[in-house]
Short mmCIF file of C-alpha atoms and ligand atoms in Angstrom, two decimals:
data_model
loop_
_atom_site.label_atom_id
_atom_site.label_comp_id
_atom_site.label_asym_id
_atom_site.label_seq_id
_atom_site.Cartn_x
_atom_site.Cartn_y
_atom_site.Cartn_z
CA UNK A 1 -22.10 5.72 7.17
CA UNK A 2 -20.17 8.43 5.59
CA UNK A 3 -20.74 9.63 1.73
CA UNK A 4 -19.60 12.34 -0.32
CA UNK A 5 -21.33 14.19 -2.70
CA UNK A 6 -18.99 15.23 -5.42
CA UNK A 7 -20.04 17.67 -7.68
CA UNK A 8 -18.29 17.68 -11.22
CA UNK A 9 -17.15 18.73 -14.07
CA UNK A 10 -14.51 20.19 -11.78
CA UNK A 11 -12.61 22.86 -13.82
CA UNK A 12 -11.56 24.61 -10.35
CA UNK A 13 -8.68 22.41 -9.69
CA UNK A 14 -5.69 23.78 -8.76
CA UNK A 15 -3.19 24.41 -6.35
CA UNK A 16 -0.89 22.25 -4.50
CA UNK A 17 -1.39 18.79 -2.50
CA UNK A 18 1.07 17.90 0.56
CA UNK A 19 1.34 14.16 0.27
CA UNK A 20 1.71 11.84 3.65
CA UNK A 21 3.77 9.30 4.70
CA UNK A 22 3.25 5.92 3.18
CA UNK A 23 0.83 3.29 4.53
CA UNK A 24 2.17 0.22 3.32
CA UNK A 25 5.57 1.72 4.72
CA UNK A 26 4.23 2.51 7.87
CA UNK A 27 2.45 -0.63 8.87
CA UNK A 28 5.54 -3.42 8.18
CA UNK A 29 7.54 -0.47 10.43
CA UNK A 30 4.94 -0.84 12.91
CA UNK A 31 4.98 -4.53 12.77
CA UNK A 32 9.11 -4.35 13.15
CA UNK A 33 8.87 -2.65 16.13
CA UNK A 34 8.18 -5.85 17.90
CA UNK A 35 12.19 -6.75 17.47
CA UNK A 36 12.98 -4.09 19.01
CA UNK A 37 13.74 -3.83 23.58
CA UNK A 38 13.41 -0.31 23.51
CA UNK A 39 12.16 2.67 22.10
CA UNK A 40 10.59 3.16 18.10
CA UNK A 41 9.80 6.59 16.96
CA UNK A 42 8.24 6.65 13.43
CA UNK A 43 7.96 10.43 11.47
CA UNK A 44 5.76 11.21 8.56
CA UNK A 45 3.50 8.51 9.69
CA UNK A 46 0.04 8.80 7.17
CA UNK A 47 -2.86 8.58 10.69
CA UNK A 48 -5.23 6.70 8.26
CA UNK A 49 -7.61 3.99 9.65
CA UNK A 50 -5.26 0.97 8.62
CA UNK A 51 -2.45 2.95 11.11
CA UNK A 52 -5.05 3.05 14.03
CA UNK A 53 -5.64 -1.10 13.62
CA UNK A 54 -2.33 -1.66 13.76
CA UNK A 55 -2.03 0.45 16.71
CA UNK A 56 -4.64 -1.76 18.64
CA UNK A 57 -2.77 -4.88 17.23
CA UNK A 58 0.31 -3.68 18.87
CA UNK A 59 -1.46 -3.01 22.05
CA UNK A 60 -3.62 -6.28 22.07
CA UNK A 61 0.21 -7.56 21.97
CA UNK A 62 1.02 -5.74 25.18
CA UNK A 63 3.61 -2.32 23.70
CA UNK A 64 2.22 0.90 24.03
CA UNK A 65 1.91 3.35 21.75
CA UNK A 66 1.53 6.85 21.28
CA UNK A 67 0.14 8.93 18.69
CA UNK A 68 1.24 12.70 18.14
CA UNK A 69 -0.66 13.71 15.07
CA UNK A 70 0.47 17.17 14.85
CA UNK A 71 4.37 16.47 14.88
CA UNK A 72 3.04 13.44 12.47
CA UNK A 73 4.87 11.38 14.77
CA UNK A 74 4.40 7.76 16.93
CA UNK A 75 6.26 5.94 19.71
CA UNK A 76 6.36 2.31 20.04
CA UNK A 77 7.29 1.02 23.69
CA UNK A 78 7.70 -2.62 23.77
CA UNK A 79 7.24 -4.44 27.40
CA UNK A 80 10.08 -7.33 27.71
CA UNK A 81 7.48 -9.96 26.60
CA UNK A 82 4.67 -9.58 24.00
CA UNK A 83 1.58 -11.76 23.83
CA UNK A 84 1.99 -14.69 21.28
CA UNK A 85 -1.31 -14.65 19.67
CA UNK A 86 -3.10 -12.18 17.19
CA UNK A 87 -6.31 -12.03 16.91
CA UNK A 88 -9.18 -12.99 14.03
CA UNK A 89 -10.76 -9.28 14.91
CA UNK A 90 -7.48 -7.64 13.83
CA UNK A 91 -6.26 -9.55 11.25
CA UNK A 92 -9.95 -10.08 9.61
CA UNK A 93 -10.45 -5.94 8.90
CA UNK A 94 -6.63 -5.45 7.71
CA UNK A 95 -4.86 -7.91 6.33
CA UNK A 96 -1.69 -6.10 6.84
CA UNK A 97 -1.86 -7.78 10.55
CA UNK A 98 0.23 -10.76 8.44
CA UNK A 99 2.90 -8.71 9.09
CA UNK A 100 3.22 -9.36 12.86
CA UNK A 101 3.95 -13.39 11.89
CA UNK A 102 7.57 -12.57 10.88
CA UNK A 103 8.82 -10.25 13.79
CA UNK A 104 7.17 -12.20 16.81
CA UNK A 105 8.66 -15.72 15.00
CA UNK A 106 12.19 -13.52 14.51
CA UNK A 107 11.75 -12.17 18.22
CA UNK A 108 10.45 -15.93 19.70
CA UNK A 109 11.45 -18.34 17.51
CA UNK A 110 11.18 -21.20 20.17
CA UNK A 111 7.68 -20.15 21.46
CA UNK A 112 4.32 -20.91 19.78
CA UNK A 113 3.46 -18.09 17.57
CA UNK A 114 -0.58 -17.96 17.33
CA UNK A 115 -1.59 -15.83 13.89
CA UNK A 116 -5.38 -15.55 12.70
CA UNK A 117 -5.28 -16.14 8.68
CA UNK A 118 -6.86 -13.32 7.02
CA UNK A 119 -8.62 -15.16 3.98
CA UNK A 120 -9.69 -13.49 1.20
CA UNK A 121 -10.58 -10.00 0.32
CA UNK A 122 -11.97 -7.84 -2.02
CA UNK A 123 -9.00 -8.25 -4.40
CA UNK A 124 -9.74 -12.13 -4.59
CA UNK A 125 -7.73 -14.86 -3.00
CA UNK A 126 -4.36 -13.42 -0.79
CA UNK A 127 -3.03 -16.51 0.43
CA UNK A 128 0.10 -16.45 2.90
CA UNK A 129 1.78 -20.08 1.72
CA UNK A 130 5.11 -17.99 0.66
CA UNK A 131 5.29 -16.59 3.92
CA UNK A 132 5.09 -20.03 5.42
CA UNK A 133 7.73 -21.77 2.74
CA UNK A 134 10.07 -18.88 4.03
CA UNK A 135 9.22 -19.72 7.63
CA UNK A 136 10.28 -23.07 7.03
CA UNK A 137 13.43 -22.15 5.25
CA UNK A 138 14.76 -20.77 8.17
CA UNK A 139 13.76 -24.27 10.40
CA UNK A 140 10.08 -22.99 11.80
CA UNK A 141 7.49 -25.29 11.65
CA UNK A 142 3.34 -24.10 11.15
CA UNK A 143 0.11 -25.81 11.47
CA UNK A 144 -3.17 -24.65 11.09
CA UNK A 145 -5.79 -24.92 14.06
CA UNK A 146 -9.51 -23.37 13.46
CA UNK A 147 -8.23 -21.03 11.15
CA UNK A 148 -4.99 -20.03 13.14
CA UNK A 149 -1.72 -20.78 12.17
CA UNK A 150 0.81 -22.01 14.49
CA UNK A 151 4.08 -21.64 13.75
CA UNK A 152 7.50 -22.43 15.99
CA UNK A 153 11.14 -23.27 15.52
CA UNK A 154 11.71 -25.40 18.38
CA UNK A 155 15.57 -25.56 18.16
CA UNK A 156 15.91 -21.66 17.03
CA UNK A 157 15.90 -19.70 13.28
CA UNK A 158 19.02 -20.86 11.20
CA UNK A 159 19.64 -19.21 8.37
CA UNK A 160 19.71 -21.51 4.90
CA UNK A 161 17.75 -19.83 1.65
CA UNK A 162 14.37 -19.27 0.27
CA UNK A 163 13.42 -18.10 -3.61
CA UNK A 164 10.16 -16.77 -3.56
CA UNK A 165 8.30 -18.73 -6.69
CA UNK A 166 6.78 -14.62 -7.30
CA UNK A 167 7.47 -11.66 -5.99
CA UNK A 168 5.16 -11.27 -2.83
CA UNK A 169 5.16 -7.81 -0.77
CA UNK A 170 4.47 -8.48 2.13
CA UNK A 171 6.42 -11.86 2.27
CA UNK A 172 9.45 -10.10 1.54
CA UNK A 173 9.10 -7.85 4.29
CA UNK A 174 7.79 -10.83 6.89
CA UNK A 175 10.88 -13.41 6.22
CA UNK A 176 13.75 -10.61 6.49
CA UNK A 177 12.09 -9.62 9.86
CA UNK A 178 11.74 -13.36 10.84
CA UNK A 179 15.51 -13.45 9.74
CA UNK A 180 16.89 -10.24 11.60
CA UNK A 181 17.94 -12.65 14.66
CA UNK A 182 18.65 -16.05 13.10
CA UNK A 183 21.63 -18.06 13.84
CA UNK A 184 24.05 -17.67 10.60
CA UNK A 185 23.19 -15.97 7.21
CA UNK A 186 19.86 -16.02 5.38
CA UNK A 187 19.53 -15.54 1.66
CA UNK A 188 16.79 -14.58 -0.41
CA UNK A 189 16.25 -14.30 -4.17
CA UNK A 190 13.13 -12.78 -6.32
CA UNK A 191 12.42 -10.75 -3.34
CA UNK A 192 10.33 -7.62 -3.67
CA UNK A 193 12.11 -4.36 -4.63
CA UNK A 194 8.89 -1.89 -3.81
CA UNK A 195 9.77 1.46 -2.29
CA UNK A 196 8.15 0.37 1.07
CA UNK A 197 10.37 -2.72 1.35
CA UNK A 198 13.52 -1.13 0.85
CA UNK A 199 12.42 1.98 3.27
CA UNK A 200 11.87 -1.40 5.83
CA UNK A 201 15.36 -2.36 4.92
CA UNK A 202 17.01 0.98 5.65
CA UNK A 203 15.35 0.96 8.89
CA UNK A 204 16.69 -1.93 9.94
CA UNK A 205 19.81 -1.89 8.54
CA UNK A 206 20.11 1.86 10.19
CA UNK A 207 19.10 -0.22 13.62
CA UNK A 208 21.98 -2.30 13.13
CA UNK A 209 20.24 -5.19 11.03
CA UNK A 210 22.75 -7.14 8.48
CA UNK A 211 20.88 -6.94 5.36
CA UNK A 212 22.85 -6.44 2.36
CA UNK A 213 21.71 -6.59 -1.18
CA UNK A 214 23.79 -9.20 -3.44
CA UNK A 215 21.77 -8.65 -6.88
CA UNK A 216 18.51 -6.25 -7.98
CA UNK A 217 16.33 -9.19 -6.22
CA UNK A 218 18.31 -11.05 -4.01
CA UNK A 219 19.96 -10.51 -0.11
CA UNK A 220 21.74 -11.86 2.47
CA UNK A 221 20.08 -11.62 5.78
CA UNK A 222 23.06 -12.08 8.75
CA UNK A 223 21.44 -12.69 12.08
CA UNK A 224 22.31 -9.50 14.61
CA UNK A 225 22.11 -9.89 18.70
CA UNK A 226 19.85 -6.95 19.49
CA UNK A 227 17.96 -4.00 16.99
CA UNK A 228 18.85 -0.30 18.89
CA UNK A 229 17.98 3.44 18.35
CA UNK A 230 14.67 2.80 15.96
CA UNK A 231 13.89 5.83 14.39
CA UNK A 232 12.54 6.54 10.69
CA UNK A 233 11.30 8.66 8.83
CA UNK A 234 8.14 7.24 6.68
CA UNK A 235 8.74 7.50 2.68
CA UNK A 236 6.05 9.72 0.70
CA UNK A 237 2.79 7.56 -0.22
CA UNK A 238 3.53 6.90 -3.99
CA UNK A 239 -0.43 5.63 -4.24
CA UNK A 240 -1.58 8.93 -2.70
CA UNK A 241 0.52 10.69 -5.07
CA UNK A 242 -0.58 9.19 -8.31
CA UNK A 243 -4.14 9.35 -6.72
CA UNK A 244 -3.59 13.29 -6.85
CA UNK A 245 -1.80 13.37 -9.68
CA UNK A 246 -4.98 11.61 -11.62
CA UNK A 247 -6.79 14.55 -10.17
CA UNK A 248 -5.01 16.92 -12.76
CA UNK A 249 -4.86 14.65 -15.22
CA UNK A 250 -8.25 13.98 -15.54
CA UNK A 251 -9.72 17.44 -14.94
CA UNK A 252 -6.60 18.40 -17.30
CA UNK A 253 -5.85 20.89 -14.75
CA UNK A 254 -2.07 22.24 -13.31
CA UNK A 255 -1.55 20.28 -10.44
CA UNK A 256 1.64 20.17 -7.82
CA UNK A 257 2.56 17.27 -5.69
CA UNK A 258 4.85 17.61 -2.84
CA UNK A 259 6.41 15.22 -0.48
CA UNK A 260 7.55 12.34 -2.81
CA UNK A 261 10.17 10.86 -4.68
CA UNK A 262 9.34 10.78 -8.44
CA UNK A 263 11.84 7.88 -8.78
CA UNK A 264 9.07 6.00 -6.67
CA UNK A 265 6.45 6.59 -9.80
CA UNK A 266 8.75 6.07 -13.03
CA UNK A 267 6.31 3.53 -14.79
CA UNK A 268 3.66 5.45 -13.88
CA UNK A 269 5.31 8.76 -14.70
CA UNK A 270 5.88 7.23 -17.99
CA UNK A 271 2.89 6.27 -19.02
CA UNK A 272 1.00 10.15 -18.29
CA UNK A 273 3.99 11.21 -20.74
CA UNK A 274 3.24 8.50 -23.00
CA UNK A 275 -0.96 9.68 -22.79
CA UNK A 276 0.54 13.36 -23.38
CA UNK A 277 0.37 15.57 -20.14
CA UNK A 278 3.20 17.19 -19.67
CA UNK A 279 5.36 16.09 -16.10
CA UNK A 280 7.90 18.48 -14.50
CA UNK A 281 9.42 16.51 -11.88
CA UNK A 282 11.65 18.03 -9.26
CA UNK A 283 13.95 15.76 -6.50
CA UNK A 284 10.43 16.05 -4.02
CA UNK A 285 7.95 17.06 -6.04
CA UNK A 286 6.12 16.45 -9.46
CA UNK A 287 3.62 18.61 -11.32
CA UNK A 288 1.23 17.40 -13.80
CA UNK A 289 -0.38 19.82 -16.69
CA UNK A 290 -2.33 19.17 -19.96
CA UNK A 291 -0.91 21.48 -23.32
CA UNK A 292 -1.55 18.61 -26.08
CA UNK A 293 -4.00 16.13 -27.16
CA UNK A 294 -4.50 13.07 -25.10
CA UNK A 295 -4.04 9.50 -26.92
CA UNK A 296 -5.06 5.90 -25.19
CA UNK A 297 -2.25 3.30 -23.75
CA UNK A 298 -1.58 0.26 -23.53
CA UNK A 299 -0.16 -1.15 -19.98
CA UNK A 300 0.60 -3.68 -18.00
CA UNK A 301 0.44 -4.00 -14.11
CA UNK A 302 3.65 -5.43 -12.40
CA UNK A 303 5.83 -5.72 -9.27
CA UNK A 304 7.87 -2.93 -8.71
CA UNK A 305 9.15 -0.80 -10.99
CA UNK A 306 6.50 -1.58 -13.02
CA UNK A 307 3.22 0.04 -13.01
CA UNK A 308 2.29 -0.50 -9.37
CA UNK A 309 -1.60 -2.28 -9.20
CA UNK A 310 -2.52 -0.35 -6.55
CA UNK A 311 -2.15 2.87 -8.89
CA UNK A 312 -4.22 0.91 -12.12
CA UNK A 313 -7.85 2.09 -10.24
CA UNK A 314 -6.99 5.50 -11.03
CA UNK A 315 -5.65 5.02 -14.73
CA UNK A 316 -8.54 3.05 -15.16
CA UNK A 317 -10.55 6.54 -14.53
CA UNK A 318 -8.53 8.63 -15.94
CA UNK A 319 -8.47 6.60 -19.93
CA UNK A 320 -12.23 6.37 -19.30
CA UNK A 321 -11.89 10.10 -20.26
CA UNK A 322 -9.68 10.19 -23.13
CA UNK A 323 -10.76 9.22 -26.82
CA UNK A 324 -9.36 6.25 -28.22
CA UNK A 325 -9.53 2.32 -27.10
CA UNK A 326 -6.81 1.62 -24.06
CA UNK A 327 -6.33 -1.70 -22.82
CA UNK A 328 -5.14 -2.53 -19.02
CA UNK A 329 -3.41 -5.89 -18.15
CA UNK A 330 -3.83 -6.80 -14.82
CA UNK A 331 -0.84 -9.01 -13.39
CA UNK A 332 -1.39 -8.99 -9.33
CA UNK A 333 -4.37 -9.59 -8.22
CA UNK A 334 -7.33 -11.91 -9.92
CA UNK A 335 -10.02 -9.24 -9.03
CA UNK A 336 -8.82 -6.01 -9.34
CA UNK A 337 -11.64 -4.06 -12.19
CA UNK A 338 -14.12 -3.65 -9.58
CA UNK A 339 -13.89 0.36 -10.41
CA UNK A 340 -15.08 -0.66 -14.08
CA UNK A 341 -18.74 -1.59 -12.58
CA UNK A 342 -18.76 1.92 -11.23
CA UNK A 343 -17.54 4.28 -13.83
CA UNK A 344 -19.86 2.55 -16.42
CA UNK A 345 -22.36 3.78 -14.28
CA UNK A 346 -20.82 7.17 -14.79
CA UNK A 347 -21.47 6.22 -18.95
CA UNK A 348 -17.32 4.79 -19.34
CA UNK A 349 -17.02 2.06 -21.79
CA UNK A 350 -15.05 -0.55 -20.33
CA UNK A 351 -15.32 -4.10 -21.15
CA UNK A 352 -13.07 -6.90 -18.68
CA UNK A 353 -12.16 -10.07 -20.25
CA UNK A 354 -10.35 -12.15 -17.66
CA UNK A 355 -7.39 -9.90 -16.50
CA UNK A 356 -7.99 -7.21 -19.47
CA UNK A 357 -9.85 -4.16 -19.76
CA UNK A 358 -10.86 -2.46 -22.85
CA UNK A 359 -11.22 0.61 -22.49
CA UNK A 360 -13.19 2.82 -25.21
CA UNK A 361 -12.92 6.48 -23.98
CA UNK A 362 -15.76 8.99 -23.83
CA UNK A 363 -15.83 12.62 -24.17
CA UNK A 364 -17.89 12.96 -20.99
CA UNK A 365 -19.00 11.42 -17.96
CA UNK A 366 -22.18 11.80 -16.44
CA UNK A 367 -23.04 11.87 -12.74
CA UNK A 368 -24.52 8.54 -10.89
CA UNK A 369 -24.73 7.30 -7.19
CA UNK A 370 -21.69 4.64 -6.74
CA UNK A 371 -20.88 2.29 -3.63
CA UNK A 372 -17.20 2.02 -3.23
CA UNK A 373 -16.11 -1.67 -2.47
CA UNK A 374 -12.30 -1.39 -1.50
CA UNK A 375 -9.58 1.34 -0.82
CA UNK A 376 -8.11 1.97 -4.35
CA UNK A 377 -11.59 1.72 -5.82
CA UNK A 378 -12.74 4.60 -3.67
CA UNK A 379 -10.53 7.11 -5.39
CA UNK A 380 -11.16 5.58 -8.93
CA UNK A 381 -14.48 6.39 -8.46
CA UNK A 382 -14.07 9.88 -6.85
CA UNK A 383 -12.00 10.89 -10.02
CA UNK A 384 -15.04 9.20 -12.45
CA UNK A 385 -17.36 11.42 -10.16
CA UNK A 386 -14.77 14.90 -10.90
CA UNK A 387 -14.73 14.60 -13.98
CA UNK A 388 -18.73 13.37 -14.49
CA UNK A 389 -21.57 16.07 -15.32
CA UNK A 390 -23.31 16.74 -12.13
CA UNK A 391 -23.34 15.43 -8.81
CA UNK A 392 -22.26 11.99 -8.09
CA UNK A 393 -22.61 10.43 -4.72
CA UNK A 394 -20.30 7.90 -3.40
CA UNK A 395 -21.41 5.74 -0.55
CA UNK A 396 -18.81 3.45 1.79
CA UNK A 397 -16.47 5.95 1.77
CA UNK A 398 -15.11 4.08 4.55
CA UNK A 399 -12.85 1.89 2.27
CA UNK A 400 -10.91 5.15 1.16
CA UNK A 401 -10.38 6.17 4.63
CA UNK A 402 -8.46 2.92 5.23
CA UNK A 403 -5.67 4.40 3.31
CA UNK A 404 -5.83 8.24 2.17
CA UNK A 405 -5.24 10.38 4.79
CA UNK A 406 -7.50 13.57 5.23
CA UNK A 407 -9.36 12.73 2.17
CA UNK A 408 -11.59 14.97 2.11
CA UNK A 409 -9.99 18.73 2.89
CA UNK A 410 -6.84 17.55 0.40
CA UNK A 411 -9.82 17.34 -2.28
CA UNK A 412 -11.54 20.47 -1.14
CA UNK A 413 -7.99 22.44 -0.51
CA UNK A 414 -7.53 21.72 -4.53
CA UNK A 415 -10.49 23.22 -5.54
CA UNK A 416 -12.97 19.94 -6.01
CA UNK A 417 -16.34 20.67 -5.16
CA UNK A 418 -16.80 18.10 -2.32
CA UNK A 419 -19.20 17.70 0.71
CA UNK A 420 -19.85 14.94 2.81
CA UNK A 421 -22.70 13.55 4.76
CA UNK A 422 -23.71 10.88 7.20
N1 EPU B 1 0.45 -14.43 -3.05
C1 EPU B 1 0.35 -15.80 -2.92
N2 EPU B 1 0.93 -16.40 -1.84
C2 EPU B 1 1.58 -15.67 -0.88
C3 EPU B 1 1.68 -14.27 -1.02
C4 EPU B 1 1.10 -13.67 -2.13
O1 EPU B 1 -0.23 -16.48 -3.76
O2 EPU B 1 2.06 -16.28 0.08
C5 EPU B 1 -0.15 -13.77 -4.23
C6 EPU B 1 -1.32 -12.86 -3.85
O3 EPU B 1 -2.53 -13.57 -3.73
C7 EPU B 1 -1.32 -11.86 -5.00
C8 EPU B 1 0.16 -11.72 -5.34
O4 EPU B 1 0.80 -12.89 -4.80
O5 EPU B 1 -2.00 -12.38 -6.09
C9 EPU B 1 0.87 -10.51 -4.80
O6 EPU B 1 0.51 -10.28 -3.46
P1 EPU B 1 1.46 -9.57 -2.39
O7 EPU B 1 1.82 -10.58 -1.37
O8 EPU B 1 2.55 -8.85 -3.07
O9 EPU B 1 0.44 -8.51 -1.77
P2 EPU B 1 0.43 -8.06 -0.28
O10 EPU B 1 1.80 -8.07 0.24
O11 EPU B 1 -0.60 -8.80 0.47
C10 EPU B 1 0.84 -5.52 -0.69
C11 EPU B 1 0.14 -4.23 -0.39
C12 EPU B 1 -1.10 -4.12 -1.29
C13 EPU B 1 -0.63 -4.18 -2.74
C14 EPU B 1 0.16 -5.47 -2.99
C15 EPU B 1 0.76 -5.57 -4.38
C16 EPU B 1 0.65 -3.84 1.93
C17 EPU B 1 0.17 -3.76 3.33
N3 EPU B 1 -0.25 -4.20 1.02
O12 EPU B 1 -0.09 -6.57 -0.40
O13 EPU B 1 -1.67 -2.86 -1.02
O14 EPU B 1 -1.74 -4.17 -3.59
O15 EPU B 1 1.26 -5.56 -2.04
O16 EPU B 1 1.64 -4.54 -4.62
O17 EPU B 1 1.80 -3.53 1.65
C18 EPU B 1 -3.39 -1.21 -0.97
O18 EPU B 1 -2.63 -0.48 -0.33
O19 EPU B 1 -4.46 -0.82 -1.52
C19 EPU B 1 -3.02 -2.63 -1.13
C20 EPU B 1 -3.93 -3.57 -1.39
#
């Protein structure tokens, strides 16, 4: 099993860091591609582990597909029929495979649909009842059967409308793919707004989808014939970019991130300001440098466009470092501070009462030997371990390769003193 040995302080960072395209925009694309007869061709696609199990989903469902990591690139070849059950296997390493539910009910509404739950998972309970209240809003049925859910709309999808009771990801993106064929007009309210949803949208919409936006939450879904000429171009990984933008921040080094959108990171763009390093944004790019002293924050987690959980791991590293009690509100998910057990070994000072963390910054962080425990947690910890005195090693590196692509020679290209080992 693969660790890396991480060897800090590192005051050698520097340099430049070419972000990829984003994984939780890539795999609902992926997932899409299932409405579609013909031919899907996906660019800037991020070839991280998560990508290659939704590949073998997408096969176990009978379309081929074709990886071209050089040109960054992936076709999607649907046969006329696709197989009507995914599998525990899948669904059990990545729960992303949810995402199939909505496009094979949208694409065979009147057949049985066969879906393996995905349970829990490191991040505590991620139940899939919204997806199956939107379901039902547009007529489909579901029951569960030895932990598969069965869902079908015997007399066809039929538009009506669904409020999601809170804003669910994933959920968005399965109902409007359920919806893409349904008879009439679907609408939706308190949907999610994240960057990866709306780059879904586009693609559809750009396929000749009817989705058009009625207020900042809400849309009205009209039901097409037929989805033609599927191509996209992935979004930049927001996640990846904070990730690397941490990297500066906590080393307090210049760092340059290209290949995203800084509209996509406002909150958290916001809050380095608000800590003091100093943020030169350009249309595709955004640098980070340190010229004043840094002061603790005060934040809260939240659907997009707040501060994205998925980017809190990395925060949580970085105010471990700077002098001062911060405090993190956690909004998402009901175990998300699994970091906090890690960087304490490091010497941080964090204390979690229910969904808070206090945070009590330290001057310095000393080396230890972690065990990572999910994807965000990975880089959390590979940050503590840059910034620590010595060398750290962090074992189950496999969680980070789930989602960051090329971990390794993007840390090494910026100058962090990195080796790994089997
Ligand atoms: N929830 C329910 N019922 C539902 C759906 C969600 O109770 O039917 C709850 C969840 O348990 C959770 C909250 O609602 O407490 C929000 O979950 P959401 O459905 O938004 O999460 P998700 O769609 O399963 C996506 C990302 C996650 C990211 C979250 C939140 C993908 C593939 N995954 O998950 O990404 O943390 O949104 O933004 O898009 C990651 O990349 O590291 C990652 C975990």
């Amino acid at each position: 099993m693969k660790r890396y040995i991480i060897k800090g302080p590192n005051n050698t960072v520097k340099g430049e860091v070419n972000i990829s395209g984003a994984k939780n925009s890539c795999l609902p694309l992926m997932a899409a591609s299932i409405l579609f007869k013909n031919k899907v061709i996906l660019k800037n696609v991020p070839f991280v582990k998560d990508v290659y199990t939704m590949k073998d989903l997408l096969i176990s469902l009978g379309a081929k597909v074709n990886f071209s990591e050089s040109k960054k690139m992936m076709t999607i070849i649907n046969k006329k029929k696709h197989k009507l059950i995914v599998p525990y296997k899948l669904v059990s390493t990545m729960r992303a495979g949810v995402l199939t539910m909505g496009p094979l009910l949208g694409r065979y509404p009147q057949k049985k649909i066969k879906v393996a739950l995905g349970g829990g998972c490191a991040l505590g309970v991620r139940d899939t009842n919204w997806h199956l209240a939107g379901f039902k809003s547009l007529g489909a049925i579901n029951s569960l059967d030895k932990g598969y859910v069965n869902i079908s709309a015997k007399k066809g999808l039929v538009g009506s409308k669904y409020k999601f009771p809170k804003v669910t990801v994933t959920g968005t993106s399965n109902i409007i793919m359920a919806a893409i064929f349904t008879k009439g007009t679907h609408y939706l309210k308190n949907i999610s707004i994240e960057p990866e949803v709306i780059d879904l949208i586009k693609f559809l919409n750009n396929s000749g989808a009817d989705i058009k936006f009625l207020g900042k939450r809400s849309i009205k879904i009209t039901g097409i014939k037929e989805l033609t000429n599927g191509t996209h171009n992935i979004i930049g990984d927001r996640i990846e970019a904070f990730s690397y933008l941490c990297v500066g921040a906590i080393t307090k080094r210049k760092l340059k991130i290209n290949n995203i959108n800084p509209v996509h990171l406002r909150s958290e763009i916001s809050v380095l300001k608000k800590i003091g390093y100093k943020i030169d944004k350009k249309p595709n790019s955004i640098k980070v440098s340190t010229n004043k002293k840094l002061i603790p924050v005060n934040i809260k987690t939240g659907p997009y466009p707040n501060f994205a959980t998925d980017n809190m791991p990395m925060l949580l590293a970085v105010l471990s470092t700077i002098q001062g009690k911060s405090q993190i509100q956690e909004t998402i998910f009901s175990n998300r501070f699994m970091a906090a057990a890690e960087l304490k070994r490091m010497g941080a000072k964090i204390s979690i009462k229910k969904n808070k963390a206090i945070i009590i910054g330290q001057k310095k962080l000393n080396s230890a030997d972690c065990i990572s425990s999910d994807l965000r947690t990975t880089f959390s910890i590979i940050l503590g371990a840059v910034a620590a005195n010595g060398s750290s090693t962090i074992s189950r590196i496999y969680h980070g390769l789930r989602g960051y692509y090329n971990l390794e020679s993007k840390l090494r290209k910026i100058g962090v003193k990195i080796v790994s080992k089997n």
